[in-house]
PDB file of C-alpha atoms and ligand atoms in Angstrom:
ATOM      1  CA  MET A   1      45.820 164.099  -7.136  1.00 36.00           C
ATOM      2  CA  THR A   2      47.191 162.989 -10.467  1.00 34.00           C
ATOM      3  CA  ALA A   3      50.027 160.720 -11.369  1.00 34.00           C
ATOM      4  CA  GLU A   4      51.921 163.713 -12.683  1.00 31.00           C
ATOM      5  CA  SER A   5      51.977 165.250  -9.263  1.00 32.00           C
ATOM      6  CA  VAL A   6      52.974 162.126  -7.357  1.00 34.00           C
ATOM      7  CA  ILE A   7      55.263 160.067  -9.576  1.00 33.00           C
ATOM      8  CA  ASP A   8      58.745 160.392  -8.248  1.00 37.00           C
ATOM      9  CA  THR A   9      61.206 162.497 -10.152  1.00 34.00           C
ATOM     10  CA  GLN A  10      63.894 159.863  -9.924  1.00 38.00           C
ATOM     11  CA  GLY A  11      62.239 157.732 -12.522  1.00 40.00           C
ATOM     12  CA  ASP A  12      62.173 158.297 -16.232  1.00 41.00           C
ATOM     13  CA  GLN A  13      59.930 161.288 -16.730  1.00 41.00           C
ATOM     14  CA  THR A  14      58.896 160.059 -20.131  1.00 42.00           C
ATOM     15  CA  ALA A  15      57.257 157.148 -18.331  1.00 45.00           C
ATOM     16  CA  THR A  16      54.604 159.393 -16.765  1.00 48.00           C
ATOM     17  CA  ARG A  17      51.322 158.299 -18.279  1.00 51.00           C
ATOM     18  CA  THR A  18      47.892 159.747 -18.677  1.00 54.00           C
ATOM     19  CA  PRO A  19      46.884 161.527 -15.466  1.00 59.00           C
ATOM     20  CA  VAL A  20      45.070 159.213 -13.104  1.00 64.00           C
ATOM     21  CA  THR A  21      43.403 159.636  -9.745  1.00 77.00           C
ATOM     22  CA  VAL A  22      45.461 158.148  -6.955  1.00 81.00           C
ATOM     23  CA  ARG A  23      43.135 156.652  -4.380  1.00 80.00           C
ATOM     24  CA  ALA A  24      45.626 155.061  -2.071  1.00 87.00           C
ATOM     25  CA  SER A  25      49.290 154.412  -1.449  1.00 90.00           C
ATOM     26  CA  LEU A  26      51.147 151.397  -0.181  1.00 93.00           C
ATOM     27  CA  SER A  27      54.734 150.877   0.908  1.00 93.00           C
ATOM     28  CA  PRO A  28      56.455 147.500   0.899  1.00 92.00           C
ATOM     29  CA  SER A  29      56.707 147.496   4.689  1.00 90.00           C
ATOM     30  CA  ARG A  30      52.995 148.052   5.212  1.00 91.00           C
ATOM     31  CA  ALA A  31      52.054 145.594   2.481  1.00 93.00           C
ATOM     32  CA  ALA A  32      54.320 143.017   4.087  1.00 90.00           C
ATOM     33  CA  ASP A  33      52.699 143.777   7.464  1.00 92.00           C
ATOM     34  CA  PHE A  34      49.277 142.891   6.082  1.00 95.00           C
ATOM     35  CA  LYS A  35      50.606 139.741   4.473  1.00 92.00           C
ATOM     36  CA  THR A  36      52.303 138.751   7.711  1.00 91.00           C
ATOM     37  CA  CYS A  37      49.436 139.608  10.049  1.00 96.00           C
ATOM     38  CA  PRO A  38      46.399 141.800   9.217  1.00 97.00           C
ATOM     39  CA  LEU A  39      46.107 142.887  12.858  1.00 98.00           C
ATOM     40  CA  LEU A  40      49.729 144.041  12.843  1.00 96.00           C
ATOM     41  CA  TYR A  41      48.907 146.149   9.769  1.00 96.00           C
ATOM     42  CA  ARG A  42      45.973 147.662  11.628  1.00 96.00           C
ATOM     43  CA  PHE A  43      48.038 148.501  14.717  1.00 96.00           C
ATOM     44  CA  ARG A  44      50.731 150.177  12.637  1.00 94.00           C
ATOM     45  CA  SER A  45      48.845 151.806   9.776  1.00 93.00           C
ATOM     46  CA  ILE A  46      45.363 152.511  11.149  1.00 94.00           C
ATOM     47  CA  ASP A  47      45.738 152.824  14.926  1.00 95.00           C
ATOM     48  CA  ARG A  48      49.245 154.203  14.351  1.00 93.00           C
ATOM     49  CA  LEU A  49      50.345 152.891  17.710  1.00 94.00           C
ATOM     50  CA  PRO A  50      53.834 154.011  18.643  1.00 89.00           C
ATOM     51  CA  GLU A  51      56.629 151.471  18.772  1.00 88.00           C
ATOM     52  CA  ARG A  52      59.666 152.156  20.862  1.00 81.00           C
ATOM     53  CA  PRO A  53      62.847 151.825  18.832  1.00 83.00           C
ATOM     54  CA  THR A  54      64.946 148.831  19.772  1.00 87.00           C
ATOM     55  CA  ILE A  55      68.716 148.698  19.928  1.00 90.00           C
ATOM     56  CA  GLU A  56      68.732 146.393  16.916  1.00 89.00           C
ATOM     57  CA  GLN A  57      66.651 148.878  14.934  1.00 89.00           C
ATOM     58  CA  ALA A  58      68.894 151.760  15.985  1.00 93.00           C
ATOM     59  CA  ARG A  59      71.953 149.771  14.919  1.00 95.00           C
ATOM     60  CA  GLY A  60      70.336 149.124  11.532  1.00 94.00           C
ATOM     61  CA  THR A  61      69.530 152.796  11.061  1.00 94.00           C
ATOM     62  CA  LEU A  62      73.098 153.750  12.007  1.00 96.00           C
ATOM     63  CA  VAL A  63      74.717 151.235   9.650  1.00 97.00           C
ATOM     64  CA  HIS A  64      72.464 152.339   6.789  1.00 96.00           C
ATOM     65  CA  ALA A  65      73.439 155.961   7.475  1.00 96.00           C
ATOM     66  CA  VAL A  66      77.148 155.132   7.453  1.00 97.00           C
ATOM     67  CA  LEU A  67      76.870 153.160   4.219  1.00 97.00           C
ATOM     68  CA  GLU A  68      74.990 155.992   2.599  1.00 96.00           C
ATOM     69  CA  ARG A  69      77.608 158.577   3.639  1.00 97.00           C
ATOM     70  CA  LEU A  70      80.469 156.295   2.675  1.00 98.00           C
ATOM     71  CA  PHE A  71      79.636 156.832  -0.978  1.00 98.00           C
ATOM     72  CA  ASP A  72      79.978 160.603  -0.536  1.00 97.00           C
ATOM     73  CA  LEU A  73      83.712 160.006  -0.099  1.00 98.00           C
ATOM     74  CA  PRO A  74      86.055 159.811  -3.093  1.00 97.00           C
ATOM     75  CA  ALA A  75      86.137 156.197  -4.277  1.00 97.00           C
ATOM     76  CA  PRO A  76      89.759 155.411  -3.272  1.00 97.00           C
ATOM     77  CA  THR A  77      89.069 156.485   0.330  1.00 98.00           C
ATOM     78  CA  ARG A  78      86.043 154.211   0.920  1.00 98.00           C
ATOM     79  CA  THR A  79      87.956 151.929   3.239  1.00 97.00           C
ATOM     80  CA  PRO A  80      86.913 150.054   6.384  1.00 97.00           C
ATOM     81  CA  GLU A  81      88.804 152.688   8.397  1.00 97.00           C
ATOM     82  CA  SER A  82      86.850 155.530   6.761  1.00 97.00           C
ATOM     83  CA  ALA A  83      83.589 153.715   7.419  1.00 98.00           C
ATOM     84  CA  GLY A  84      84.611 153.193  11.054  1.00 97.00           C
ATOM     85  CA  ASP A  85      85.357 156.899  11.350  1.00 97.00           C
ATOM     86  CA  LEU A  86      81.813 157.697  10.246  1.00 98.00           C
ATOM     87  CA  VAL A  87      80.114 155.619  12.947  1.00 98.00           C
ATOM     88  CA  ALA A  88      80.281 157.997  15.926  1.00 96.00           C
ATOM     89  CA  PRO A  89      79.490 161.204  13.954  1.00 97.00           C
ATOM     90  CA  GLN A  90      76.532 159.529  12.268  1.00 97.00           C
ATOM     91  CA  TRP A  91      75.235 158.308  15.630  1.00 96.00           C
ATOM     92  CA  ASP A  92      75.503 161.846  16.997  1.00 96.00           C
ATOM     93  CA  ARG A  93      73.559 163.133  14.001  1.00 96.00           C
ATOM     94  CA  LEU A  94      70.836 160.504  14.404  1.00 95.00           C
ATOM     95  CA  VAL A  95      70.464 161.225  18.115  1.00 94.00           C
ATOM     96  CA  THR A  96      70.174 164.948  17.367  1.00 95.00           C
ATOM     97  CA  GLU A  97      67.440 164.240  14.832  1.00 94.00           C
ATOM     98  CA  GLU A  98      65.694 161.588  16.949  1.00 89.00           C
ATOM     99  CA  PRO A  99      66.397 162.277  20.639  1.00 88.00           C
ATOM    100  CA  GLU A 100      64.415 159.187  21.706  1.00 87.00           C
ATOM    101  CA  LEU A 101      67.306 157.088  20.396  1.00 89.00           C
ATOM    102  CA  ALA A 102      69.397 158.347  23.305  1.00 85.00           C
ATOM    103  CA  GLU A 103      66.806 156.854  25.688  1.00 87.00           C
ATOM    104  CA  LEU A 104      67.897 153.391  24.564  1.00 89.00           C
ATOM    105  CA  PHE A 105      70.992 153.916  26.666  1.00 86.00           C
ATOM    106  CA  ALA A 106      69.428 155.884  29.528  1.00 81.00           C
ATOM    107  CA  GLY A 107      70.942 154.620  32.742  1.00 75.00           C
ATOM    108  CA  ASP A 108      73.891 153.015  30.953  1.00 70.00           C
ATOM    109  CA  ASP A 109      77.372 154.323  31.414  1.00 73.00           C
ATOM    110  CA  ALA A 110      79.472 155.415  28.462  1.00 72.00           C
ATOM    111  CA  ALA A 111      80.522 151.801  27.938  1.00 76.00           C
ATOM    112  CA  GLY A 112      76.966 150.954  26.839  1.00 85.00           C
ATOM    113  CA  VAL A 113      77.050 153.385  23.928  1.00 90.00           C
ATOM    114  CA  GLU A 114      80.626 152.445  23.090  1.00 92.00           C
ATOM    115  CA  GLY A 115      79.677 148.780  22.895  1.00 93.00           C
ATOM    116  CA  PHE A 116      76.757 149.685  20.653  1.00 94.00           C
ATOM    117  CA  LEU A 117      79.020 151.685  18.323  1.00 96.00           C
ATOM    118  CA  ARG A 118      81.481 148.772  18.221  1.00 96.00           C
ATOM    119  CA  SER A 119      78.672 146.408  17.258  1.00 95.00           C
ATOM    120  CA  ALA A 120      77.724 148.724  14.381  1.00 96.00           C
ATOM    121  CA  ALA A 121      81.366 148.797  13.268  1.00 96.00           C
ATOM    122  CA  ALA A 122      81.389 144.982  13.321  1.00 95.00           C
ATOM    123  CA  LEU A 123      78.466 144.928  10.884  1.00 96.00           C
ATOM    124  CA  LEU A 124      80.405 147.245   8.610  1.00 97.00           C
ATOM    125  CA  GLU A 125      83.216 144.688   8.575  1.00 95.00           C
ATOM    126  CA  GLY A 126      80.625 142.248   7.247  1.00 94.00           C
ATOM    127  CA  TYR A 127      79.831 144.728   4.513  1.00 96.00           C
ATOM    128  CA  PHE A 128      83.462 145.032   3.433  1.00 97.00           C
ATOM    129  CA  ALA A 129      83.726 141.241   3.370  1.00 96.00           C
ATOM    130  CA  VAL A 130      81.176 141.087   0.560  1.00 95.00           C
ATOM    131  CA  GLU A 131      81.674 144.351  -1.360  1.00 96.00           C
ATOM    132  CA  ASP A 132      84.425 146.773  -2.258  1.00 97.00           C
ATOM    133  CA  PRO A 133      82.797 150.216  -2.356  1.00 98.00           C
ATOM    134  CA  ARG A 134      85.882 151.651  -4.076  1.00 97.00           C
ATOM    135  CA  ARG A 135      84.736 149.836  -7.207  1.00 95.00           C
ATOM    136  CA  LEU A 136      81.142 151.082  -7.099  1.00 95.00           C
ATOM    137  CA  GLU A 137      79.384 154.317  -8.015  1.00 96.00           C
ATOM    138  CA  PRO A 138      75.747 153.900  -7.004  1.00 97.00           C
ATOM    139  CA  ALA A 139      73.167 155.670  -9.134  1.00 97.00           C
ATOM    140  CA  GLU A 140      70.856 156.193  -6.161  1.00 95.00           C
ATOM    141  CA  ARG A 141      71.075 155.912  -2.393  1.00 95.00           C
ATOM    142  CA  GLU A 142      68.196 156.077   0.074  1.00 93.00           C
ATOM    143  CA  ALA A 143      66.052 156.945  -2.903  1.00 92.00           C
ATOM    144  CA  LEU A 144      62.299 157.392  -2.796  1.00 93.00           C
ATOM    145  CA  ILE A 145      60.789 155.675  -5.802  1.00 94.00           C
ATOM    146  CA  SER A 146      57.136 155.416  -6.703  1.00 94.00           C
ATOM    147  CA  ALA A 147      54.745 154.380  -9.423  1.00 95.00           C
ATOM    148  CA  VAL A 148      51.018 154.122  -9.935  1.00 94.00           C
ATOM    149  CA  VAL A 149      49.620 150.675 -10.627  1.00 93.00           C
ATOM    150  CA  ASP A 150      46.096 149.640 -11.509  1.00 89.00           C
ATOM    151  CA  ASP A 151      45.436 153.312 -12.392  1.00 86.00           C
ATOM    152  CA  GLU A 152      44.825 154.315  -8.782  1.00 89.00           C
ATOM    153  CA  LEU A 153      47.266 152.723  -6.349  1.00 93.00           C
ATOM    154  CA  LEU A 154      50.505 154.558  -5.626  1.00 94.00           C
ATOM    155  CA  ILE A 155      53.247 152.156  -4.581  1.00 94.00           C
ATOM    156  CA  ARG A 156      56.402 153.676  -3.186  1.00 91.00           C
ATOM    157  CA  GLY A 157      59.262 153.153  -0.853  1.00 91.00           C
ATOM    158  CA  TYR A 158      62.881 153.940  -0.104  1.00 92.00           C
ATOM    159  CA  LEU A 159      65.471 151.641  -1.597  1.00 92.00           C
ATOM    160  CA  ASP A 160      68.885 151.433   0.001  1.00 95.00           C
ATOM    161  CA  ARG A 161      70.870 151.566  -3.195  1.00 97.00           C
ATOM    162  CA  LEU A 162      70.461 151.314  -6.935  1.00 97.00           C
ATOM    163  CA  ASP A 163      73.420 150.441  -9.171  1.00 97.00           C
ATOM    164  CA  VAL A 164      73.223 151.034 -12.909  1.00 96.00           C
ATOM    165  CA  ALA A 165      75.703 149.212 -15.160  1.00 95.00           C
ATOM    166  CA  PRO A 166      77.127 150.867 -18.300  1.00 94.00           C
ATOM    167  CA  ASP A 167      74.719 148.789 -20.388  1.00 94.00           C
ATOM    168  CA  GLY A 168      71.772 150.147 -18.356  1.00 94.00           C
ATOM    169  CA  ALA A 169      71.213 147.015 -16.267  1.00 96.00           C
ATOM    170  CA  LEU A 170      69.762 147.779 -12.830  1.00 97.00           C
ATOM    171  CA  ARG A 171      70.757 146.177  -9.551  1.00 98.00           C
ATOM    172  CA  VAL A 172      68.690 146.897  -6.438  1.00 97.00           C
ATOM    173  CA  VAL A 173      70.666 146.461  -3.226  1.00 96.00           C
ATOM    174  CA  ASP A 174      69.211 146.139   0.250  1.00 94.00           C
ATOM    175  CA  TYR A 175      71.330 145.981   3.415  1.00 94.00           C
ATOM    176  CA  LYS A 176      70.128 143.603   6.110  1.00 92.00           C
ATOM    177  CA  THR A 177      71.605 144.229   9.537  1.00 90.00           C
ATOM    178  CA  GLY A 178      69.388 142.250  11.886  1.00 77.00           C
ATOM    179  CA  GLY A 179      70.357 139.219  13.857  1.00 61.00           C
ATOM    180  CA  ALA A 180      66.980 137.542  13.534  1.00 55.00           C
ATOM    181  CA  PRO A 181      66.799 134.076  11.964  1.00 57.00           C
ATOM    182  CA  ARG A 182      67.041 134.688   8.251  1.00 66.00           C
ATOM    183  CA  GLU A 183      64.525 132.073   7.151  1.00 68.00           C
ATOM    184  CA  ALA A 184      61.829 133.896   9.123  1.00 64.00           C
ATOM    185  CA  PHE A 185      62.402 137.118   7.209  1.00 72.00           C
ATOM    186  CA  GLU A 186      63.789 136.245   3.804  1.00 78.00           C
ATOM    187  CA  ALA A 187      60.362 136.002   2.162  1.00 81.00           C
ATOM    188  CA  ARG A 188      59.513 139.415   3.554  1.00 82.00           C
ATOM    189  CA  ALA A 189      62.810 140.852   2.323  1.00 86.00           C
ATOM    190  CA  LEU A 190      62.306 139.458  -1.186  1.00 89.00           C
ATOM    191  CA  PHE A 191      58.752 140.790  -1.228  1.00 90.00           C
ATOM    192  CA  GLN A 192      60.202 144.235  -0.491  1.00 91.00           C
ATOM    193  CA  LEU A 193      62.773 143.953  -3.274  1.00 94.00           C
ATOM    194  CA  LYS A 194      60.177 142.784  -5.807  1.00 95.00           C
ATOM    195  CA  PHE A 195      58.128 145.807  -4.826  1.00 94.00           C
ATOM    196  CA  TYR A 196      61.045 148.064  -5.788  1.00 96.00           C
ATOM    197  CA  ALA A 197      61.624 146.053  -8.960  1.00 97.00           C
ATOM    198  CA  LEU A 198      58.006 146.608  -9.960  1.00 97.00           C
ATOM    199  CA  VAL A 199      58.285 150.370  -9.367  1.00 96.00           C
ATOM    200  CA  LEU A 200      61.501 150.580 -11.402  1.00 97.00           C
ATOM    201  CA  TRP A 201      60.034 148.526 -14.207  1.00 96.00           C
ATOM    202  CA  ARG A 202      56.905 150.686 -14.341  1.00 95.00           C
ATOM    203  CA  THR A 203      58.821 153.979 -14.229  1.00 94.00           C
ATOM    204  CA  ARG A 204      61.943 153.157 -16.261  1.00 94.00           C
ATOM    205  CA  GLY A 205      60.709 150.360 -18.464  1.00 94.00           C
ATOM    206  CA  VAL A 206      63.570 148.113 -17.340  1.00 95.00           C
ATOM    207  CA  VAL A 207      63.264 144.962 -15.242  1.00 97.00           C
ATOM    208  CA  PRO A 208      66.131 145.041 -12.738  1.00 98.00           C
ATOM    209  CA  ARG A 209      68.654 142.345 -13.558  1.00 97.00           C
ATOM    210  CA  VAL A 210      69.466 141.611  -9.930  1.00 97.00           C
ATOM    211  CA  LEU A 211      67.749 142.083  -6.582  1.00 96.00           C
ATOM    212  CA  ARG A 212      70.492 141.778  -3.989  1.00 95.00           C
ATOM    213  CA  LEU A 213      70.212 141.249  -0.265  1.00 92.00           C
ATOM    214  CA  LEU A 214      73.438 141.913   1.648  1.00 93.00           C
ATOM    215  CA  TYR A 215      73.377 140.192   5.023  1.00 92.00           C
ATOM    216  CA  LEU A 216      76.000 142.132   6.919  1.00 94.00           C
ATOM    217  CA  LYS A 217      76.014 140.057  10.083  1.00 91.00           C
ATOM    218  CA  ASP A 218      76.750 136.861   8.167  1.00 89.00           C
ATOM    219  CA  ALA A 219      78.695 138.594   5.374  1.00 91.00           C
ATOM    220  CA  GLU A 220      76.532 136.858   2.788  1.00 90.00           C
ATOM    221  CA  VAL A 221      74.937 137.874  -0.475  1.00 92.00           C
ATOM    222  CA  CYS A 222      71.579 136.649  -1.743  1.00 91.00           C
ATOM    223  CA  ASP A 223      70.874 137.501  -5.404  1.00 93.00           C
ATOM    224  CA  TYR A 224      67.564 137.113  -7.123  1.00 94.00           C
ATOM    225  CA  ALA A 225      66.820 137.736 -10.811  1.00 96.00           C
ATOM    226  CA  PRO A 226      63.206 138.718 -11.488  1.00 96.00           C
ATOM    227  CA  ASP A 227      61.561 138.605 -14.897  1.00 96.00           C
ATOM    228  CA  ALA A 228      58.734 140.606 -16.445  1.00 96.00           C
ATOM    229  CA  GLU A 229      56.165 137.809 -16.181  1.00 96.00           C
ATOM    230  CA  GLU A 230      56.886 137.456 -12.508  1.00 96.00           C
ATOM    231  CA  LEU A 231      56.516 141.202 -11.991  1.00 97.00           C
ATOM    232  CA  VAL A 232      53.166 141.171 -13.776  1.00 96.00           C
ATOM    233  CA  ARG A 233      52.017 138.484 -11.347  1.00 96.00           C
ATOM    234  CA  PHE A 234      53.514 140.411  -8.468  1.00 96.00           C
ATOM    235  CA  GLU A 235      51.657 143.543  -9.507  1.00 96.00           C
ATOM    236  CA  ARG A 236      48.406 141.572  -9.399  1.00 96.00           C
ATOM    237  CA  THR A 237      49.356 140.343  -5.929  1.00 95.00           C
ATOM    238  CA  VAL A 238      50.001 143.888  -4.694  1.00 95.00           C
ATOM    239  CA  VAL A 239      46.705 145.174  -6.092  1.00 95.00           C
ATOM    240  CA  ALA A 240      44.827 142.202  -4.598  1.00 96.00           C
ATOM    241  CA  LEU A 241      46.532 142.878  -1.288  1.00 95.00           C
ATOM    242  CA  TRP A 242      45.393 146.480  -1.375  1.00 95.00           C
ATOM    243  CA  ARG A 243      41.813 145.416  -2.163  1.00 94.00           C
ATOM    244  CA  ALA A 244      41.938 143.048   0.795  1.00 96.00           C
ATOM    245  CA  ILE A 245      43.164 145.912   2.998  1.00 95.00           C
ATOM    246  CA  GLU A 246      40.315 148.130   1.784  1.00 94.00           C
ATOM    247  CA  GLN A 247      37.815 145.372   2.472  1.00 95.00           C
ATOM    248  CA  ALA A 248      39.196 144.735   5.943  1.00 96.00           C
ATOM    249  CA  THR A 249      39.062 148.475   6.657  1.00 94.00           C
ATOM    250  CA  ALA A 250      35.442 148.729   5.516  1.00 94.00           C
ATOM    251  CA  ARG A 251      34.554 145.759   7.729  1.00 95.00           C
ATOM    252  CA  GLN A 252      36.836 146.889  10.535  1.00 95.00           C
ATOM    253  CA  ASP A 253      38.033 143.304  10.538  1.00 96.00           C
ATOM    254  CA  PHE A 254      41.777 142.774  10.930  1.00 97.00           C
ATOM    255  CA  ARG A 255      42.523 139.343  12.356  1.00 97.00           C
ATOM    256  CA  PRO A 256      45.688 138.236  14.108  1.00 98.00           C
ATOM    257  CA  ARG A 257      47.831 135.690  12.305  1.00 97.00           C
ATOM    258  CA  PRO A 258      50.290 134.297  14.836  1.00 97.00           C
ATOM    259  CA  SER A 259      53.684 133.208  13.562  1.00 92.00           C
ATOM    260  CA  ARG A 260      57.326 133.238  14.593  1.00 87.00           C
ATOM    261  CA  LEU A 261      57.271 136.953  13.826  1.00 86.00           C
ATOM    262  CA  CYS A 262      55.136 137.506  16.949  1.00 93.00           C
ATOM    263  CA  ASP A 263      58.392 137.336  18.918  1.00 88.00           C
ATOM    264  CA  TRP A 264      59.315 140.685  17.339  1.00 85.00           C
ATOM    265  CA  CYS A 265      55.859 142.282  17.627  1.00 92.00           C
ATOM    266  CA  SER A 266      55.487 145.284  19.939  1.00 92.00           C
ATOM    267  CA  HIS A 267      51.745 144.769  20.291  1.00 96.00           C
ATOM    268  CA  GLN A 268      51.352 141.406  21.995  1.00 96.00           C
ATOM    269  CA  SER A 269      49.619 143.033  24.990  1.00 96.00           C
ATOM    270  CA  ARG A 270      46.789 144.209  22.670  1.00 97.00           C
ATOM    271  CA  CYS A 271      46.636 141.061  20.573  1.00 98.00           C
ATOM    272  CA  PRO A 272      43.828 138.513  21.149  1.00 98.00           C
ATOM    273  CA  SER A 273      46.274 135.709  20.323  1.00 98.00           C
ATOM    274  CA  PHE A 274      48.130 136.701  23.493  1.00 97.00           C
ATOM    275  CA  GLY A 275      45.063 137.397  25.644  1.00 97.00           C
ATOM    276  CA  GLY A 276      44.909 141.115  24.819  1.00 97.00           C
ATOM    277  CA  THR A 277      42.157 143.357  23.442  1.00 97.00           C
ATOM    278  CA  PRO A 278      42.695 145.764  20.524  1.00 97.00           C
ATOM    279  CA  PRO A 279      41.652 149.392  21.103  1.00 96.00           C
ATOM    280  CA  PRO A 280      38.361 150.588  19.549  1.00 95.00           C
ATOM    281  CA  PHE A 281      38.633 150.924  15.787  1.00 94.00           C
ATOM    282  CA  PRO A 282      39.538 154.558  14.993  1.00 90.00           C
ATOM    283  CA  VAL A 283      36.643 156.504  13.453  1.00 79.00           C
ATOM    284  CA  ALA A 284      39.049 158.435  11.212  1.00 71.00           C
ATOM    285  CA  ALA A 285      40.078 155.187   9.535  1.00 60.00           C
ATOM    286  CA  ALA A 286      36.852 155.314   7.561  1.00 50.00           C
ATOM    287  CA  ALA A 287      38.326 158.178   5.556  1.00 48.00           C
ATOM    288  CA  PRO A 288      42.080 157.702   5.645  1.00 50.00           C
ATOM    289  CA  ASP A 289      44.543 160.022   3.985  1.00 50.00           C
ATOM    290  CA  PRO A 290      45.491 157.911   0.986  1.00 45.00           C
ATOM    291  CA  LEU A 291      49.040 159.191   0.835  1.00 47.00           C
ATOM    292  CA  VAL A 292      50.197 158.730   4.381  1.00 53.00           C
ATOM    293  CA  ASP A 293      51.705 155.277   4.004  1.00 50.00           C
ATOM    294  CA  ALA A 294      55.044 155.856   2.385  1.00 39.00           C
ATOM    295  CA  ARG A 295      58.185 155.554   4.474  1.00 38.00           C
ATOM    296  CA  SER A 296      59.636 152.106   4.722  1.00 38.00           C
ATOM    297  CA  ARG A 297      62.199 152.931   7.341  1.00 41.00           C
ATOM    298  CA  PRO A 298      62.807 152.990  10.291  1.00 36.00           C
ATOM    299  CA  ALA A 299      62.551 149.281  10.029  1.00 41.00           C
ATOM    300  CA  THR A 300      60.104 147.390  12.151  1.00 37.00           C
ATOM    301  CA  PRO A 301      61.728 145.524  15.036  1.00 32.00           C
ATOM    302  CA  GLY A 302      63.545 142.558  13.676  1.00 36.00           C
ATOM    303  CA  ALA A 303      61.276 142.361  10.658  1.00 39.00           C
ATOM    304  CA  ASP A 304      62.608 144.659   8.002  1.00 48.00           C
ATOM    305  CA  GLU A 305      66.138 144.363   9.166  1.00 45.00           C
TER     306      GLU A 305
HETATM  307  S1  SF4 B 401      51.465 139.401  18.284  1.00 66.64           S
HETATM  308 FE1  SF4 B 401      51.530 138.225  16.354  1.00 66.64          FE
HETATM  309  S2  SF4 B 401      49.393 137.812  15.865  1.00 66.64           S
HETATM  310 FE2  SF4 B 401      49.414 139.473  17.381  1.00 66.64          FE
HETATM  311  S3  SF4 B 401      49.410 141.392  16.201  1.00 66.64           S
HETATM  312 FE3  SF4 B 401      51.539 140.892  16.610  1.00 66.64          FE
HETATM  313  S4  SF4 B 401      52.210 139.720  14.796  1.00 66.64           S
HETATM  314 FE4  SF4 B 401      49.951 139.716  14.802  1.00 66.64          FE
END
């Protein structure tokens, strides 16, 4: 496969370079998994063990969906009331698309779902406390962006929102909806945003001016301004990370790295750090499909959100 056939159309087409052979792909979520805990990466990306959605994850997915749809409305009507009106219809749509979400409330009465929808609406109040969407016209929402680095590694992921100022300045915005302690996840969140910044820089030739995390639960904004030198270093980090993943795959050696994030891990029962035993290493992992690792959402429990 060549870069011409995989580089995302949302970037500047003139940025497409000499055709290269893509050997592998990496999303920010999976890269962050490996950084956090190599065994967690293995469970998710190689064993592909299922993870039941949690209520917190479902709430994050719902709030992201509402915020995406909100910008379909004419600017003057993007009010808290309009956002609230989107909550139930968006939940119905998500449940239709992913029926397992309904199982989260199996056995509950209607009050369980209603309370869940109210909690999503409360997060939207946090959003309106930090932004006025009537004054914004995002350039991209839920956009898949990708670029090839090191001539053979495709990096790609979905960003929540991209704002482009009249002078061409880029602002990458990521909504954080989780209730997990922020300090445990902020490094992971910034890693994700730098990943997007690198893709945008490589495809559009512009270093984003701002990487913005919007913490909806706390109604707080965290801005970070990257520079080109930092993104060069970050690119080296991503490539080194991928080489480490390849090496671990060849050796079938993915070690657990216990941390506070274990509290949000679905795989403790299989993890040696918790007395468990991983399943046999999948034979197919020796020849993985290089382009399977792309989607960065749904978020991992408590980690990406
Ligand atoms: S429980 Fe902790 S150490 Fe074990 S796989 Fe999960 S994140 Fe890694």
